[in-house]
Short mmCIF file of C-alpha atoms in Angstrom, two decimals:
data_model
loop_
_atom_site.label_atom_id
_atom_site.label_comp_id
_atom_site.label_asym_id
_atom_site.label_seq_id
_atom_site.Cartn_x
_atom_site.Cartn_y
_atom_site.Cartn_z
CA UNK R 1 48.19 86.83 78.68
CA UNK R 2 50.58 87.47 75.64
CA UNK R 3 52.84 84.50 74.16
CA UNK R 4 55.44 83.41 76.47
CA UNK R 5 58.88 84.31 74.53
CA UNK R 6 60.73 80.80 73.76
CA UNK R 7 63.34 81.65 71.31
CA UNK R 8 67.10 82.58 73.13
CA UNK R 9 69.96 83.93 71.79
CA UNK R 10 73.51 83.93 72.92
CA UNK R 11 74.85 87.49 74.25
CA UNK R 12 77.62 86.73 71.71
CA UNK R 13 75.58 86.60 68.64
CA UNK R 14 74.07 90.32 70.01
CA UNK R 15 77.63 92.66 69.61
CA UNK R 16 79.36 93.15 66.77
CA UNK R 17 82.42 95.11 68.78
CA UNK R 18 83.39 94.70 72.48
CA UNK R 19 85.48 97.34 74.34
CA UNK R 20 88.05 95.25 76.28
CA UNK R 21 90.82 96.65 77.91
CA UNK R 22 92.95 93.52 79.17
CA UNK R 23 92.23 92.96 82.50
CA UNK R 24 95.52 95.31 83.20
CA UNK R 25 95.23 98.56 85.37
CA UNK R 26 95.83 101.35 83.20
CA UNK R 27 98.42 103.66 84.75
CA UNK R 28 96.85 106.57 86.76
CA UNK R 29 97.00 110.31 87.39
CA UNK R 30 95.97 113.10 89.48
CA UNK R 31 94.01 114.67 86.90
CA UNK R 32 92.63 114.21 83.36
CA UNK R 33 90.06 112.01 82.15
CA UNK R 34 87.83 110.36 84.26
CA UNK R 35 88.52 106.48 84.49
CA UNK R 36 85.26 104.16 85.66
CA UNK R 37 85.59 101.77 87.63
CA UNK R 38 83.18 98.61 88.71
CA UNK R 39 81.72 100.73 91.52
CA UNK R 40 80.58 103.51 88.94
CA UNK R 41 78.03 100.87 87.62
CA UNK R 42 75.11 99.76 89.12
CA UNK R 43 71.20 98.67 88.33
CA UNK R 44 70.01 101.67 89.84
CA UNK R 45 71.60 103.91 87.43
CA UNK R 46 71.25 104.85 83.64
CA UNK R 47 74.69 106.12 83.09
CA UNK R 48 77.90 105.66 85.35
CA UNK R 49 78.25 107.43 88.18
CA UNK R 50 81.64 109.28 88.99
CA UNK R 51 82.48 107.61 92.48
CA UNK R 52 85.82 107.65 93.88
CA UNK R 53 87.04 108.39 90.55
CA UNK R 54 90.63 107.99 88.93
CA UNK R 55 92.15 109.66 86.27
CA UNK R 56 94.10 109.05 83.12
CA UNK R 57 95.97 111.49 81.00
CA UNK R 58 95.58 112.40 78.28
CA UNK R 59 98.48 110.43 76.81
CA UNK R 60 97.29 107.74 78.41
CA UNK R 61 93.71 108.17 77.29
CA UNK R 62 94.99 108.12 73.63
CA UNK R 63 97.83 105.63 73.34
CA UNK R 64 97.56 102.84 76.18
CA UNK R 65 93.86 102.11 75.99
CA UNK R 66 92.67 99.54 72.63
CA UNK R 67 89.78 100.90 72.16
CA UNK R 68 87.08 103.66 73.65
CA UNK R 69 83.11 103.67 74.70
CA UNK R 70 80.95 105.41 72.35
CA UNK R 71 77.31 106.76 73.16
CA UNK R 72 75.47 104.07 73.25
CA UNK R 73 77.12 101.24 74.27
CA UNK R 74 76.38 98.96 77.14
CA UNK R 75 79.03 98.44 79.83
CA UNK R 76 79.01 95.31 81.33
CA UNK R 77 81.11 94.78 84.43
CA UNK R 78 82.65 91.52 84.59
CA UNK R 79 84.02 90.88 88.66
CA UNK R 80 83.57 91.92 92.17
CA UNK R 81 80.51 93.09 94.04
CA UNK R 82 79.52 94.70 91.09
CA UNK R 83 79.69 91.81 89.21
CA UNK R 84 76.57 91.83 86.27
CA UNK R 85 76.07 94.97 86.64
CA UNK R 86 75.00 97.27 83.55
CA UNK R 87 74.29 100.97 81.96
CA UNK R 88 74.43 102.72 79.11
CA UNK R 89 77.08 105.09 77.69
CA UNK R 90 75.85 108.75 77.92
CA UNK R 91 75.82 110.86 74.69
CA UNK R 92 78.73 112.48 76.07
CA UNK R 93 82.16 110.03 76.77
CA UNK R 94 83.78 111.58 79.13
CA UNK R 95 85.81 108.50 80.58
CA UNK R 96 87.66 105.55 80.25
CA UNK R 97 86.19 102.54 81.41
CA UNK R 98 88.95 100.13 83.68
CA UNK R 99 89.92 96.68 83.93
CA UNK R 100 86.87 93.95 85.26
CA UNK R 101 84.64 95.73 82.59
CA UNK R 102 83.72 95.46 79.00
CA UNK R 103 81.10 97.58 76.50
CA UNK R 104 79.28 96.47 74.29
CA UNK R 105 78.52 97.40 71.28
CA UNK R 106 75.19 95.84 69.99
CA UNK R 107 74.36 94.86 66.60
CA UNK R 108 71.27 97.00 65.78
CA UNK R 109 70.87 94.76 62.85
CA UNK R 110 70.39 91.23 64.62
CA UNK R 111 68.86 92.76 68.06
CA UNK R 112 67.40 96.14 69.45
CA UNK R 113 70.21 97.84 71.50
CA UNK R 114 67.49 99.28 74.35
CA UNK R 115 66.04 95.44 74.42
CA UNK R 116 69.33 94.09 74.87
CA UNK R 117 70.19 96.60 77.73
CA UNK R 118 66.65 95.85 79.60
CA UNK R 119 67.52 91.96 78.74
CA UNK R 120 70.88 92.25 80.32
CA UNK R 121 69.28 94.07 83.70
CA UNK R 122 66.24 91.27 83.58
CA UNK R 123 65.99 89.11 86.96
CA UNK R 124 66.37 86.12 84.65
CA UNK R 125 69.94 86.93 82.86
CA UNK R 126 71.37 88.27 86.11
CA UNK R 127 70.50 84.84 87.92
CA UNK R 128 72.63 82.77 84.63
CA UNK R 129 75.35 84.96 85.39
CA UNK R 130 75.45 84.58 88.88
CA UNK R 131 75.10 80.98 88.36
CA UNK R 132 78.14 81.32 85.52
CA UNK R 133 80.16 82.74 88.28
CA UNK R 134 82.43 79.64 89.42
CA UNK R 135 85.42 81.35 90.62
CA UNK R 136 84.53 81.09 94.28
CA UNK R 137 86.09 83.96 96.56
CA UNK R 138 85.43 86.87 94.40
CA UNK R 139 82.80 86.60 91.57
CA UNK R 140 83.64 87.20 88.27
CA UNK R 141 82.15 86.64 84.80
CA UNK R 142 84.72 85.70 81.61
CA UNK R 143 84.21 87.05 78.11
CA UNK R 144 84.31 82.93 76.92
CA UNK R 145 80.95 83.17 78.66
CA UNK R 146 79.43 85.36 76.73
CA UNK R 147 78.62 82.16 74.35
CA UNK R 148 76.82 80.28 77.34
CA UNK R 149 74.71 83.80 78.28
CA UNK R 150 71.27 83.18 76.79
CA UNK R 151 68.95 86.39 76.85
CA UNK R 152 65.15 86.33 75.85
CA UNK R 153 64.75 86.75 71.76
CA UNK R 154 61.27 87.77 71.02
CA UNK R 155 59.55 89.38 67.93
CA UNK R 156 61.46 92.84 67.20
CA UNK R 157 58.45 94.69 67.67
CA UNK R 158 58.14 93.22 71.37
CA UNK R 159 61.67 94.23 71.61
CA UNK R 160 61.39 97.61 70.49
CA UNK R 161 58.60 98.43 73.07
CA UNK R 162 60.05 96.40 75.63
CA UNK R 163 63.46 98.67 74.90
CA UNK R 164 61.41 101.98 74.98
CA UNK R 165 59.19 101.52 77.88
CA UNK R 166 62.16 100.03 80.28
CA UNK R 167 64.28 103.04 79.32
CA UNK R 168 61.85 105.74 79.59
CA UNK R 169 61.45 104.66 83.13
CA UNK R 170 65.02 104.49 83.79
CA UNK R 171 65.36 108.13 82.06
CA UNK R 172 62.55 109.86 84.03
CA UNK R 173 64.16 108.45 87.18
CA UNK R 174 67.78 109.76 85.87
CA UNK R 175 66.25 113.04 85.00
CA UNK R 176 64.22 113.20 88.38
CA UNK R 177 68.40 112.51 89.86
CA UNK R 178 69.31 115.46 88.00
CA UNK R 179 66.80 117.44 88.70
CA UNK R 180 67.57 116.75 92.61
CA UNK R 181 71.51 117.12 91.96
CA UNK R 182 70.26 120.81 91.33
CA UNK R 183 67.92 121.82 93.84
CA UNK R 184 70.55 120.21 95.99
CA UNK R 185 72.70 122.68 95.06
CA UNK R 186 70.39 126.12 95.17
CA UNK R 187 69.10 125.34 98.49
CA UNK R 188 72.54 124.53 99.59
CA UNK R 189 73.98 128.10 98.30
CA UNK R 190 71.15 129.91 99.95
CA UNK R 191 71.55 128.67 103.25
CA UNK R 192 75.53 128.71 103.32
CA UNK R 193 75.26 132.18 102.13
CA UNK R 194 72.73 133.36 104.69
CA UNK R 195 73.25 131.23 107.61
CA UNK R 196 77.10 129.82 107.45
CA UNK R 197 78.52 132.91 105.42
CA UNK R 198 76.74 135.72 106.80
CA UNK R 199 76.94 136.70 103.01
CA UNK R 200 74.19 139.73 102.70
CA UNK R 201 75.24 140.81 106.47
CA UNK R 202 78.96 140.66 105.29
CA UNK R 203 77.88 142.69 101.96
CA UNK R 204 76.33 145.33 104.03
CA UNK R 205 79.62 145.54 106.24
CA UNK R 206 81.47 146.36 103.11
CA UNK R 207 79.04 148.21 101.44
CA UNK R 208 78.29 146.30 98.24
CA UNK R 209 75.53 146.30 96.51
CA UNK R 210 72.54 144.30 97.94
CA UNK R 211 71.97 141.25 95.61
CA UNK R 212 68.97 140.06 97.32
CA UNK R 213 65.16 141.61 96.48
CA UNK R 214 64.98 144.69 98.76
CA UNK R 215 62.60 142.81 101.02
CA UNK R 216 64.68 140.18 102.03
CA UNK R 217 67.78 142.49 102.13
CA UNK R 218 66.33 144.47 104.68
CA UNK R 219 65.98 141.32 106.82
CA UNK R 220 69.61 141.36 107.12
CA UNK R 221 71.47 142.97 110.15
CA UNK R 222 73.91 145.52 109.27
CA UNK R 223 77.04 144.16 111.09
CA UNK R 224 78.18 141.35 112.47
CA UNK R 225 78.17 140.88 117.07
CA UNK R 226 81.08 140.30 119.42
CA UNK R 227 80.54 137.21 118.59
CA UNK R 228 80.75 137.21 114.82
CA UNK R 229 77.68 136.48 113.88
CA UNK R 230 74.64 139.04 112.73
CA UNK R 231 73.14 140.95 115.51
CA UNK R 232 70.04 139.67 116.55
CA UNK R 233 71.16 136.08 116.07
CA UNK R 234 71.31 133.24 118.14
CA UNK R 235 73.80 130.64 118.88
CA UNK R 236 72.67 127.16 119.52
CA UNK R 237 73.86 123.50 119.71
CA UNK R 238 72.76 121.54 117.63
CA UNK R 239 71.25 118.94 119.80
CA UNK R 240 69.11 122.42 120.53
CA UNK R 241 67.97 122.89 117.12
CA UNK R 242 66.85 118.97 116.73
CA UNK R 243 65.93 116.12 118.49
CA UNK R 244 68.07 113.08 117.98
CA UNK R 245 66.43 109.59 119.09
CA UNK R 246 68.91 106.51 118.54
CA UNK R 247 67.44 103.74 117.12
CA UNK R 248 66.47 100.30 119.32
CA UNK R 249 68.73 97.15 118.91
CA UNK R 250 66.12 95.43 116.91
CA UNK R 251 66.55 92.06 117.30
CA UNK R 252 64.82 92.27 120.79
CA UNK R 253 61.58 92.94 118.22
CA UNK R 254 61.49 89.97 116.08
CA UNK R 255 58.83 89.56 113.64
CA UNK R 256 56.02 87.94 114.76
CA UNK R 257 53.07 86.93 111.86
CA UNK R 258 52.45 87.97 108.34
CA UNK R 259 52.96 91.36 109.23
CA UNK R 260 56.68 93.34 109.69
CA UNK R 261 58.71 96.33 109.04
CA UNK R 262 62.18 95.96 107.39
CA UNK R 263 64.84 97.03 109.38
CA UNK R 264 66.43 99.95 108.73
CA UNK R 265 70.63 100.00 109.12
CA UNK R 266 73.18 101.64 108.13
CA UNK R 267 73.61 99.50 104.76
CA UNK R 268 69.74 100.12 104.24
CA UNK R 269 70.32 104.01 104.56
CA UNK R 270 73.73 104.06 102.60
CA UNK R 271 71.61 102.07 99.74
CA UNK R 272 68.47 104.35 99.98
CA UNK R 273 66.93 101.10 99.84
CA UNK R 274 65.48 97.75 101.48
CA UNK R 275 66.65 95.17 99.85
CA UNK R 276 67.38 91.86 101.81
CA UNK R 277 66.95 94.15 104.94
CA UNK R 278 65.57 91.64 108.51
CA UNK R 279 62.63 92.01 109.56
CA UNK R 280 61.01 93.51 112.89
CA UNK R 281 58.09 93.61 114.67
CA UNK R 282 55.39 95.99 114.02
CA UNK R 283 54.75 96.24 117.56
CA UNK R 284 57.78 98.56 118.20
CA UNK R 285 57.17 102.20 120.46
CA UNK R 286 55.92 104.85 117.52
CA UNK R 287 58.63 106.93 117.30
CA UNK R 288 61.07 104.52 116.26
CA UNK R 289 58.93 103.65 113.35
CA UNK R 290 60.38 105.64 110.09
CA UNK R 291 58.12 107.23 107.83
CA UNK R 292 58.84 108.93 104.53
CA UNK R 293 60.38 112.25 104.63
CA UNK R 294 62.17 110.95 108.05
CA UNK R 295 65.95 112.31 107.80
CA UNK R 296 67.71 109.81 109.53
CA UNK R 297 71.35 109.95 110.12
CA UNK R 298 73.89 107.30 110.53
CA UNK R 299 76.48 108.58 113.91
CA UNK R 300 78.38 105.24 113.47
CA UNK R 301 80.40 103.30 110.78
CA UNK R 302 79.68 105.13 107.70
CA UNK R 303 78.69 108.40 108.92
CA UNK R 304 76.06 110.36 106.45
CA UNK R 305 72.62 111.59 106.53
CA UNK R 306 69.44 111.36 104.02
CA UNK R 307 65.64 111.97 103.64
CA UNK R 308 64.28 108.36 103.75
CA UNK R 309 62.39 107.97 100.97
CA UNK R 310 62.08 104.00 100.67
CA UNK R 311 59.10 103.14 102.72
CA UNK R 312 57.83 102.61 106.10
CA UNK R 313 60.77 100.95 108.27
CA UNK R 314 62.02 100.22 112.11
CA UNK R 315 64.72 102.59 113.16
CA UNK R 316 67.76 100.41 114.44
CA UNK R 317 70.45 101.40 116.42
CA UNK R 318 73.69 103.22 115.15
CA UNK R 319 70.74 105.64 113.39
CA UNK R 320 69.37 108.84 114.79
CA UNK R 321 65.95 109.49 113.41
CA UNK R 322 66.37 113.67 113.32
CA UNK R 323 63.18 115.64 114.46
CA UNK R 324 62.31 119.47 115.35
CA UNK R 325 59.37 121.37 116.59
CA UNK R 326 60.80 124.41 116.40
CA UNK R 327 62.36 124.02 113.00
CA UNK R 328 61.77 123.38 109.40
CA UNK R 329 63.35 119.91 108.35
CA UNK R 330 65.87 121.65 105.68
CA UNK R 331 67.46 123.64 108.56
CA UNK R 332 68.42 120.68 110.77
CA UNK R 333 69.26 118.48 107.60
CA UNK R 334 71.70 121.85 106.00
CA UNK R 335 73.08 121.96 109.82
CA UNK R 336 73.95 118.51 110.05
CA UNK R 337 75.37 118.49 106.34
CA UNK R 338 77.04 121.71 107.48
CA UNK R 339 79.49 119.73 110.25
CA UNK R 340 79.63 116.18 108.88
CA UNK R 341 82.89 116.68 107.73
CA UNK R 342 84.01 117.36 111.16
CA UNK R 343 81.73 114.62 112.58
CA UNK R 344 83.77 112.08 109.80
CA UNK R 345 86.69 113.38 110.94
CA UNK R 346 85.95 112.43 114.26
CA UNK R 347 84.90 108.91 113.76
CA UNK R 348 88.00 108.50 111.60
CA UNK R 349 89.66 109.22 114.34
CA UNK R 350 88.70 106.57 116.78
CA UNK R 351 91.13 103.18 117.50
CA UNK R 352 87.93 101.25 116.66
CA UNK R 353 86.53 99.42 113.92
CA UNK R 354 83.41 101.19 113.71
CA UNK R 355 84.21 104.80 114.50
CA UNK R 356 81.35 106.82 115.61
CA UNK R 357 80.35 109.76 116.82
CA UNK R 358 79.16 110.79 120.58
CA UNK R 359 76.26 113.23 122.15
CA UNK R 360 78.74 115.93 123.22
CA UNK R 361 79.85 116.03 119.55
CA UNK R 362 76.20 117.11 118.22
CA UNK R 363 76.32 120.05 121.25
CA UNK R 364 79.77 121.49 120.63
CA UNK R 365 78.23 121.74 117.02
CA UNK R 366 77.35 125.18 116.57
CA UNK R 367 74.22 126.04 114.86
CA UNK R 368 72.91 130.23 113.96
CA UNK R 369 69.33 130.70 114.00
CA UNK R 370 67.84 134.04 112.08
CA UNK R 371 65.59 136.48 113.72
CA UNK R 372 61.97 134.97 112.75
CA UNK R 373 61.83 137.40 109.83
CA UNK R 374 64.77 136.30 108.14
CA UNK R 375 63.81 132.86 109.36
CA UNK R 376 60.33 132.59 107.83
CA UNK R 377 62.25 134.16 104.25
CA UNK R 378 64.53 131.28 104.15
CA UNK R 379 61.45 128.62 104.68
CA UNK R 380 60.00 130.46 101.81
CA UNK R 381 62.85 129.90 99.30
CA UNK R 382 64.40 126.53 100.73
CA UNK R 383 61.44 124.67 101.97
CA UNK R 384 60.10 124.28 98.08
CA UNK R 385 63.11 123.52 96.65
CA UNK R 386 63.88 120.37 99.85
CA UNK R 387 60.17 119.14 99.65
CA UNK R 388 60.49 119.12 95.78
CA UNK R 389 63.75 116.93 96.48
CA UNK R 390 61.32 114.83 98.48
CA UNK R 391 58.68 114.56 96.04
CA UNK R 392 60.91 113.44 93.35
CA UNK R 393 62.38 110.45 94.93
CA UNK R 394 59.39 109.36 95.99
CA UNK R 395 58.52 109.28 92.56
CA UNK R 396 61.60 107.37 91.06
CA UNK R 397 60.98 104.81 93.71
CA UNK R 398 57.33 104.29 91.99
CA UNK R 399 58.59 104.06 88.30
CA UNK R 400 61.69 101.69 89.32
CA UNK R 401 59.13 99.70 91.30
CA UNK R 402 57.20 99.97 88.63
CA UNK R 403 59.57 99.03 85.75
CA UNK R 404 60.95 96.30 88.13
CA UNK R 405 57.48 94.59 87.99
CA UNK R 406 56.98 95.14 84.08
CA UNK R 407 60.45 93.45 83.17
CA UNK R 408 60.35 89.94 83.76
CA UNK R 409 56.57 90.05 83.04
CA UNK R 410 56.83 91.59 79.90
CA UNK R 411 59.55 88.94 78.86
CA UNK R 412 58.12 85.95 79.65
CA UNK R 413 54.95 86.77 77.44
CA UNK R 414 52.88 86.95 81.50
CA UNK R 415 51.85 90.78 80.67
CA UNK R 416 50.31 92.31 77.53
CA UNK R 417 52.04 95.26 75.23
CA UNK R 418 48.15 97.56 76.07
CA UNK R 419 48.41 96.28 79.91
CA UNK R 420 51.81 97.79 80.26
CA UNK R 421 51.24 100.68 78.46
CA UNK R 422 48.22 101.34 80.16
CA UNK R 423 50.22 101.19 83.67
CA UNK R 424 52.99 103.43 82.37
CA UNK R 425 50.38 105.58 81.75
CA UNK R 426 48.58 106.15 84.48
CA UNK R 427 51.89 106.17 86.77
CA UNK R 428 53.80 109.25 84.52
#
C-alpha cells in the first residue's frame, strides 16, 4: 500500500484567475456563439456537451461578458442538478460559459492542472461540496467557498501521474464518443439513402451517374412502384419488422437475497447508466431480462431509443425491449430512429402528464424492406459500422469503471503508482 496523502489544500490557493460572469443571464440570440449552460457539464464527459444550447452574438460575446474560457481551464458549475459538476475546456473555445458556473484557471506553479481536475471529480471533494451546499431547495455552491473546499495535496510527482492516468481514461472514452458520433452518422446516411430515400433507385430514374460500386448498383431497381417505393420491395409495419415486449411492473419482483438485477427505467435508459437504479428479482421470465446489445426503447415519458450497453438489467414497464428474427438489429433500431419524431410528436400530444405512445402507432409506422440481395449488401456495410458502435461503449464503460475505481484509491495512498499502471495496462 503507498502512503496515505495527508496534506490538503484549499481550492482557492489552486487558481490564479477565475472566469465569473455575475450570476446575471447574459442576453440571448437565435444564432452566434454557443452559450453553456449547467446541463452541458457533467462527470461523464471531458469537454461540454452542446445540449439545448443558447446563443450569444457576437457583440455580446465581446462586450457584455468579463472575461472568456481558455483551453485548459476547468469549469466548475456552481447550482442546480448539476451542481459540482466539472470538465475541461477543449483546445478549441467555441462558447461562452452562463451564469451558475465558473472556470478555473489553475496555477501550474503551486498544483498540476490534470491533478486538480481528477481532484475536483474525486468521490471525496464532491461529498464536501455537497455537504457545503446549505441553501436547501435548490443546491448551490458560492465562490466564498472555495476557501472551505479542501482537495488532496500529495507529492507533485503523485500528482502528475494521478493527472495523466485519470485523463487518459477520460480521453480514450471521449475519443471512443467521437468515434461513435461518426459511425452514427455513415450508417445513418447509408440507410436513409437506400431505404428512406430510394437514393440509387431515384438516381437511376433520372439517369445520373451510379455512385455506388457496380455490384451494389445493380441491386437497385430501376424505378420506383405504384406505390412509390422500388419494385420488388415490400411494405411492412413496423410491429412486422420487430418484436416489441413491454416491460413487467417490477415491483411485483422484489429482490429477494444477495443476488438482484437493477431495474431498468426510463431514467436508467435516458442516463445509459445504473446508478441508484431498485433492485429486482433475478427470478423474473427470461425475456424480460436485458442483456448487452439489447435496444430497448422508451414508448412513454421521454420517448427515445438506445443499444443498452450498461450491464445485465430487468426490463420495467414503459420500455419495449426491441427484437427480430427476421432482421438485423441496425434495421429495426434505423426504423425506429426513422419515425421517432412522429412518435414524439404524438406523445406531445396527449392531455397527460406522461405522454406515450400506443400499439397501433408502431403498425401505422411504415417500414421498406429490400429484396434479400440488396438486403444482405446493406448488412454488409451497416452491420460493422452498428456492432463497432456497440463494441466501443462497451469499452468506455470498462475504462470509466475502471478509472472510477483508481481515483479515490490512488488518492488516499490505498493503491500503488506500478499497481495502477499495471491495470491501465492490461485494460487499453
Amino acid at each position: 500500500m503507498a502512503e496515505p496523502c495527508e496534506k490538503k489544500i484549499p481550492l482557492s490557493r489552486t487558481t490564479k484567475f477565475v472566469v465569473d460572469n455575475r450570476g446575471r443571464t447574459a442576453p440571448t440570440s437565435s444564432s452566434g456563439i454557443a452559450l453553456i449552460a449547467t446541463n452541458c457539464i457533467s462527470n461523464d464527459d471531458l469537454y461540454p456537451t452542446y445540449k439545448n444550447v443558447r446563443y450569444v452574438s457576437g457583440e455580446t460575446y465581446r462586450e457584455w461578458f468579463r472575461s472568456h474560457p481558455e483551453p485548459g481551464d476547468i469549469i466548475l458549475t456552481l447550482k442546480g442538478s448539476q451542481n459540482g459538476a466539472v470538465c475541461l475546456v477543449p483546445a478549441q473555445v467555441d462558447f461562452a460559459i452562463a451564469q451558475d458556473m465558473v472556470a478555473l484557471r489553475p496555477d501550474d506553479k503551486t498544483i498540476d492542472p490534470l491533478f486538480l481536475f481528477a481532484a475536483l471529480r474525486s468521490r471525496a471533494v464532491q461529498e464536501q461540496i455537497r455537504n457545503l451546499d446549505v441553501s436547501g431547495v435548490i443546491p448551490h455552491l458560492k465562490k466564498g467557498d472555495f476557501d472551505k473546499l479542501f482537495l488532496p495535496y500529495p507529492d507533485r510527482y503523485l500528482q502528475e501521474f494521478i493527472g495523466h492516468i485519470y485523463f487518459s481514461l477520460c480521453n480514450k472514452i471521449e475519443l471512443n464518443r467521437r468515434m461513435n458520433e461518426t459511425l452514427e452518422a455513415m450508417a445513418r446516411a447509408i440507410f436513409k439513402d437506400w431505404f428512406v430515400d430510394f437514393g440509387p433507385t431515384r438516381a437511376k430514374m433520372e439517369c445520373r451517374a451510379p455512385y455506388l460500386e457496380p455490384d451494389i448498383w445493380s441491386l437497385f431497381p430501376d424505378r420506383l412502384d405504384d406505390e412509390g417505393k422500388p419494385e420488388g420491395w415490400n411494405a411492412k409495419p413496423l410491429d412486422q419488422v420487430a418484436d416489441f415486449l413491454n416491460g413487467l411492473a417490477l415491483q411485483k419482483f422484489p429482490a429477494n437475497g444477495s443476488e438482484s438485477l437493477p431495474v431498468i427505467k426510463i431514467a436508467q435508459l435516458r442516463a445509459s447508466g445504473v446508478a441508484s437504479a431498485d433492485r429486482a428479482s433475478t427470478e423474473i421470465p427470461p425475456d424480460y431480462v436485458v442483456e448487452d446489445g439489447d435496444v430497448l426503447f422508451s414508448w412513454s415519458g421521454s420517448l427515445l431509443h438506445r443499444v443498452w450497453t450498461a450491464g445485465r438489467g430487468a426490463l420495467n414497464q414503459h420500455l419495449f425491449k426491441v427484437t427480430s428474427k427476421s432482421f438485423p438489429k441496425w434495421f429495426y433500431f434505423h426504423w425506429i430512429a426513422e419515425h421517432m419524431p412522429s412518435f414524439q410528436a404524438i406523445a406531445a400530444s396527449k392531455a397527460t402528464t406522461m405522454g406515450h405512445i400506443q400499439r397501433h402507432h408502431l403498425t401505422q409506422a411504415t417500414t421498406f424492406v429490400a429484396t434479400p440481395d440488396a438486403m444482405g449488401a446493406a448488412d454488409e456495410l451497416i452491420s460493422p459500422l452498428f456492432e463497432r458502435q456497440i463494441a466501443n461503449d462497451l469499452e468506455s464503460r470498462t475504462l470509466a469503471a475502471i478509472r472510477d475505481f483508481l481515483l479515490p484509491k490512488l488518492m488516499s495512498g490505498e493503491i500503488h503508482v506500478r499497481d495502477a499502471e499495471k491495470l491501465v495496462g492490461e485494460a487499453t
